[in-house]
PDB file of C-alpha atoms in Angstrom:
ATOM      1  CA  MET T  18      -4.403  17.656  31.425  1.00  0.00           C
ATOM      2  CA  THR T  19      -7.406  19.101  29.630  1.00  0.00           C
ATOM      3  CA  SER T  20     -10.365  16.960  28.719  1.00  0.00           C
ATOM      4  CA  VAL T  21     -10.635  15.918  25.090  1.00  0.00           C
ATOM      5  CA  PRO T  22     -13.844  16.997  23.345  1.00  0.00           C
ATOM      6  CA  THR T  23     -15.882  14.107  22.087  1.00  0.00           C
ATOM      7  CA  ALA T  24     -16.691  13.715  18.437  1.00  0.00           C
ATOM      8  CA  SER T  25     -20.293  13.680  17.336  1.00  0.00           C
ATOM      9  CA  SER T  26     -21.701  11.758  14.417  1.00  0.00           C
ATOM     10  CA  SER T  27     -23.880  14.591  13.191  1.00  0.00           C
ATOM     11  CA  PRO T  28     -22.221  16.955  10.717  1.00  0.00           C
ATOM     12  CA  PRO T  29     -22.156  20.727  11.054  1.00  0.00           C
ATOM     13  CA  ALA T  30     -24.951  22.370   9.056  1.00  0.00           C
ATOM     14  CA  SER T  31     -22.617  23.336   6.211  1.00  0.00           C
ATOM     15  CA  GLU T  32     -20.949  19.943   5.771  1.00  0.00           C
ATOM     16  CA  GLY T  33     -21.901  16.487   4.552  1.00  0.00           C
ATOM     17  CA  SER T  34     -25.229  14.774   4.765  1.00  0.00           C
ATOM     18  CA  PRO T  35     -27.087  13.591   7.877  1.00  0.00           C
ATOM     19  CA  SER T  36     -26.518   9.976   6.839  1.00  0.00           C
ATOM     20  CA  SER T  37     -22.734  10.396   6.829  1.00  0.00           C
ATOM     21  CA  GLN T  38     -20.727   8.051   9.057  1.00  0.00           C
ATOM     22  CA  LEU T  39     -18.041  10.689   9.603  1.00  0.00           C
ATOM     23  CA  ARG T  40     -17.397  11.958  13.116  1.00  0.00           C
ATOM     24  CA  TYR T  41     -17.239  15.702  13.690  1.00  0.00           C
ATOM     25  CA  LEU T  42     -15.435  17.647  16.390  1.00  0.00           C
ATOM     26  CA  PRO T  43     -16.961  20.748  17.986  1.00  0.00           C
ATOM     27  CA  GLU T  44     -16.314  23.784  15.787  1.00  0.00           C
ATOM     28  CA  SER T  45     -14.633  25.634  18.665  1.00  0.00           C
ATOM     29  CA  VAL T  46     -11.698  23.233  19.130  1.00  0.00           C
ATOM     30  CA  PRO T  47      -8.360  23.518  17.307  1.00  0.00           C
ATOM     31  CA  MET T  48      -8.038  20.640  14.854  1.00  0.00           C
ATOM     32  CA  TYR T  49      -6.487  19.365  11.655  1.00  0.00           C
ATOM     33  CA  GLN T  50      -8.714  18.738   8.638  1.00  0.00           C
ATOM     34  CA  CYS T  51      -8.196  16.954   5.328  1.00  0.00           C
ATOM     35  CA  ALA T  52      -6.790  19.474   2.844  1.00  0.00           C
ATOM     36  CA  GLN T  53      -8.813  17.850   0.044  1.00  0.00           C
ATOM     37  CA  CYS T  54     -12.329  17.712   1.546  1.00  0.00           C
ATOM     38  CA  GLY T  55     -12.258  19.313   5.022  1.00  0.00           C
ATOM     39  CA  THR T  56     -13.031  16.119   6.969  1.00  0.00           C
ATOM     40  CA  HIS T  57     -11.936  16.370  10.620  1.00  0.00           C
ATOM     41  CA  LEU T  58      -8.793  14.251  11.128  1.00  0.00           C
ATOM     42  CA  ALA T  59      -7.223  15.081  14.504  1.00  0.00           C
ATOM     43  CA  LEU T  60      -7.384  17.305  17.554  1.00  0.00           C
ATOM     44  CA  GLN T  61      -4.492  19.702  18.038  1.00  0.00           C
ATOM     45  CA  ASP T  62      -4.238  18.348  21.610  1.00  0.00           C
ATOM     46  CA  GLU T  63      -3.342  14.923  20.171  1.00  0.00           C
ATOM     47  CA  LEU T  64      -0.249  16.300  18.375  1.00  0.00           C
ATOM     48  CA  ILE T  65       2.991  14.790  19.688  1.00  0.00           C
ATOM     49  CA  SER T  66       5.613  16.206  17.321  1.00  0.00           C
ATOM     50  CA  LYS T  67       6.028  18.260  14.148  1.00  0.00           C
ATOM     51  CA  ALA T  68       9.580  16.952  13.641  1.00  0.00           C
ATOM     52  CA  PHE T  69       8.751  14.107  11.246  1.00  0.00           C
ATOM     53  CA  SER T  70       9.233  13.581   7.527  1.00  0.00           C
ATOM     54  CA  GLY T  71       6.588  12.165   5.225  1.00  0.00           C
ATOM     55  CA  ARG T  72       6.636  11.124   1.593  1.00  0.00           C
ATOM     56  CA  ASP T  73       6.015  14.687   0.413  1.00  0.00           C
ATOM     57  CA  GLY T  74       7.772  16.782   3.041  1.00  0.00           C
ATOM     58  CA  LYS T  75       6.902  17.592   6.641  1.00  0.00           C
ATOM     59  CA  ALA T  76       4.701  15.293   8.698  1.00  0.00           C
ATOM     60  CA  TYR T  77       3.201  15.340  12.190  1.00  0.00           C
ATOM     61  CA  LEU T  78       3.011  12.525  14.765  1.00  0.00           C
ATOM     62  CA  PHE T  79      -0.310  12.152  16.637  1.00  0.00           C
ATOM     63  CA  PHE T  80      -1.584  10.007  19.515  1.00  0.00           C
ATOM     64  CA  SER T  81      -4.905   9.491  17.704  1.00  0.00           C
ATOM     65  CA  VAL T  82      -6.795  10.393  14.532  1.00  0.00           C
ATOM     66  CA  LEU T  83     -10.394  10.056  13.385  1.00  0.00           C
ATOM     67  CA  ASN T  84     -12.281   9.620  10.125  1.00  0.00           C
ATOM     68  CA  THR T  85      -9.539   7.517   8.559  1.00  0.00           C
ATOM     69  CA  ARG T  86      -9.389   3.959   7.283  1.00  0.00           C
ATOM     70  CA  LEU T  87      -6.349   1.726   7.143  1.00  0.00           C
ATOM     71  CA  GLY T  88      -4.705   0.418   4.019  1.00  0.00           C
ATOM     72  CA  ALA T  89      -2.791  -2.848   3.778  1.00  0.00           C
ATOM     73  CA  LYS T  90      -0.140  -3.636   6.372  1.00  0.00           C
ATOM     74  CA  GLU T  91       3.410  -3.589   4.976  1.00  0.00           C
ATOM     75  CA  ASP T  92       7.029  -3.399   6.077  1.00  0.00           C
ATOM     76  CA  ARG T  93       8.438  -0.085   4.873  1.00  0.00           C
ATOM     77  CA  GLN T  94      11.986   1.289   4.960  1.00  0.00           C
ATOM     78  CA  LEU T  95      11.712   4.771   6.494  1.00  0.00           C
ATOM     79  CA  LEU T  96      14.417   7.268   7.483  1.00  0.00           C
ATOM     80  CA  THR T  97      14.682   5.700  10.958  1.00  0.00           C
ATOM     81  CA  GLY T  98      14.676   2.054   9.864  1.00  0.00           C
ATOM     82  CA  VAL T  99      12.179  -0.628   8.941  1.00  0.00           C
ATOM     83  CA  HIS T 100       8.667  -0.258  10.359  1.00  0.00           C
ATOM     84  CA  THR T 101       5.454  -2.190   9.834  1.00  0.00           C
ATOM     85  CA  VAL T 102       2.944   0.462   8.787  1.00  0.00           C
ATOM     86  CA  ALA T 103      -0.475   0.856   7.190  1.00  0.00           C
ATOM     87  CA  ASP T 104      -1.442   3.867   5.102  1.00  0.00           C
ATOM     88  CA  LEU T 105      -4.226   6.144   6.374  1.00  0.00           C
ATOM     89  CA  HIS T 106      -6.938   7.232   3.958  1.00  0.00           C
ATOM     90  CA  CYS T 107      -9.429  10.025   4.610  1.00  0.00           C
ATOM     91  CA  GLU T 108     -12.952   8.610   5.060  1.00  0.00           C
ATOM     92  CA  GLY T 109     -14.378  11.707   3.396  1.00  0.00           C
ATOM     93  CA  CYS T 110     -12.557  11.578   0.058  1.00  0.00           C
ATOM     94  CA  GLY T 111     -10.224   8.553   0.103  1.00  0.00           C
ATOM     95  CA  VAL T 112      -6.981  10.496  -0.323  1.00  0.00           C
ATOM     96  CA  ASN T 113      -3.877   9.131   1.436  1.00  0.00           C
ATOM     97  CA  VAL T 114      -3.219  11.409   4.432  1.00  0.00           C
ATOM     98  CA  GLY T 115      -0.410   9.493   6.159  1.00  0.00           C
ATOM     99  CA  TRP T 116       0.180   6.178   7.928  1.00  0.00           C
ATOM    100  CA  THR T 117       0.098   4.450  11.285  1.00  0.00           C
ATOM    101  CA  TYR T 118       3.042   2.696  12.897  1.00  0.00           C
ATOM    102  CA  LEU T 119       2.054  -0.870  13.750  1.00  0.00           C
ATOM    103  CA  LYS T 120       5.518  -2.148  14.701  1.00  0.00           C
ATOM    104  CA  ALA T 121       8.990  -0.677  14.965  1.00  0.00           C
ATOM    105  CA  TRP T 122      11.763  -3.205  14.503  1.00  0.00           C
ATOM    106  CA  GLU T 123      14.412  -1.135  16.305  1.00  0.00           C
ATOM    107  CA  SER T 124      13.913  -0.774  20.061  1.00  0.00           C
ATOM    108  CA  SER T 125      14.762   2.950  19.995  1.00  0.00           C
ATOM    109  CA  GLN T 126      11.821   3.539  17.633  1.00  0.00           C
ATOM    110  CA  ARG T 127       9.144   1.617  19.561  1.00  0.00           C
ATOM    111  CA  TYR T 128       7.660   4.838  20.978  1.00  0.00           C
ATOM    112  CA  LYS T 129       6.047   5.286  17.529  1.00  0.00           C
ATOM    113  CA  GLU T 130       4.021   2.082  17.733  1.00  0.00           C
ATOM    114  CA  ASP T 131       0.253   2.664  17.662  1.00  0.00           C
ATOM    115  CA  LYS T 132       0.805   6.336  16.735  1.00  0.00           C
ATOM    116  CA  TYR T 133      -0.218   8.147  13.547  1.00  0.00           C
ATOM    117  CA  ILE T 134       1.535  10.281  10.953  1.00  0.00           C
ATOM    118  CA  LEU T 135      -0.406  12.957   9.079  1.00  0.00           C
ATOM    119  CA  GLU T 136       1.399  14.438   6.099  1.00  0.00           C
ATOM    120  CA  ARG T 137       1.492  18.243   6.324  1.00  0.00           C
ATOM    121  CA  ALA T 138       0.552  18.541   2.635  1.00  0.00           C
ATOM    122  CA  ALA T 139      -2.584  16.419   3.232  1.00  0.00           C
ATOM    123  CA  CYS T 140      -4.035  18.401   6.140  1.00  0.00           C
ATOM    124  CA  HIS T 141      -4.527  21.942   7.364  1.00  0.00           C
ATOM    125  CA  LYS T 142      -5.162  23.651  10.679  1.00  0.00           C
ATOM    126  CA  ALA T 143      -8.684  24.844  11.395  1.00  0.00           C
ATOM    127  CA  ASN T 144     -10.436  27.148  13.863  1.00  0.00           C
ATOM    128  CA  GLY T 145      -8.100  30.132  13.870  1.00  0.00           C
ATOM    129  CA  TRP T 146      -5.166  28.923  15.946  1.00  0.00           C
ATOM    130  CA  SER T 147      -1.484  29.217  15.217  1.00  0.00           C
TER     131      SER T 147
END
């Protein structure tokens, strides 16, 4: 398994202000960014599956994300049953980018617990990878 690059708290020269609390990944690593503001959201290496559905179309399941804050916890009826989830909001601009699974009520869905969904429409790939 490859080592995961660590995020730094200092922004690249072209982004944000030095006082920003956002974490930035090295520019050379494949990542997903917020489609609205470009904030770094997840490493490509943290991607588990692209076979998920979000509110607005395709969604991706990740082991971890960064630069997000949680919304209120709620039970939500999803395609695979009831799950306790919390929406994820981009720390850079506040837009809803997905949700995290806090609890799956069906045993077959428990693999999703403590994982993160990023909506495809809310993020884009960066750093020239396919």
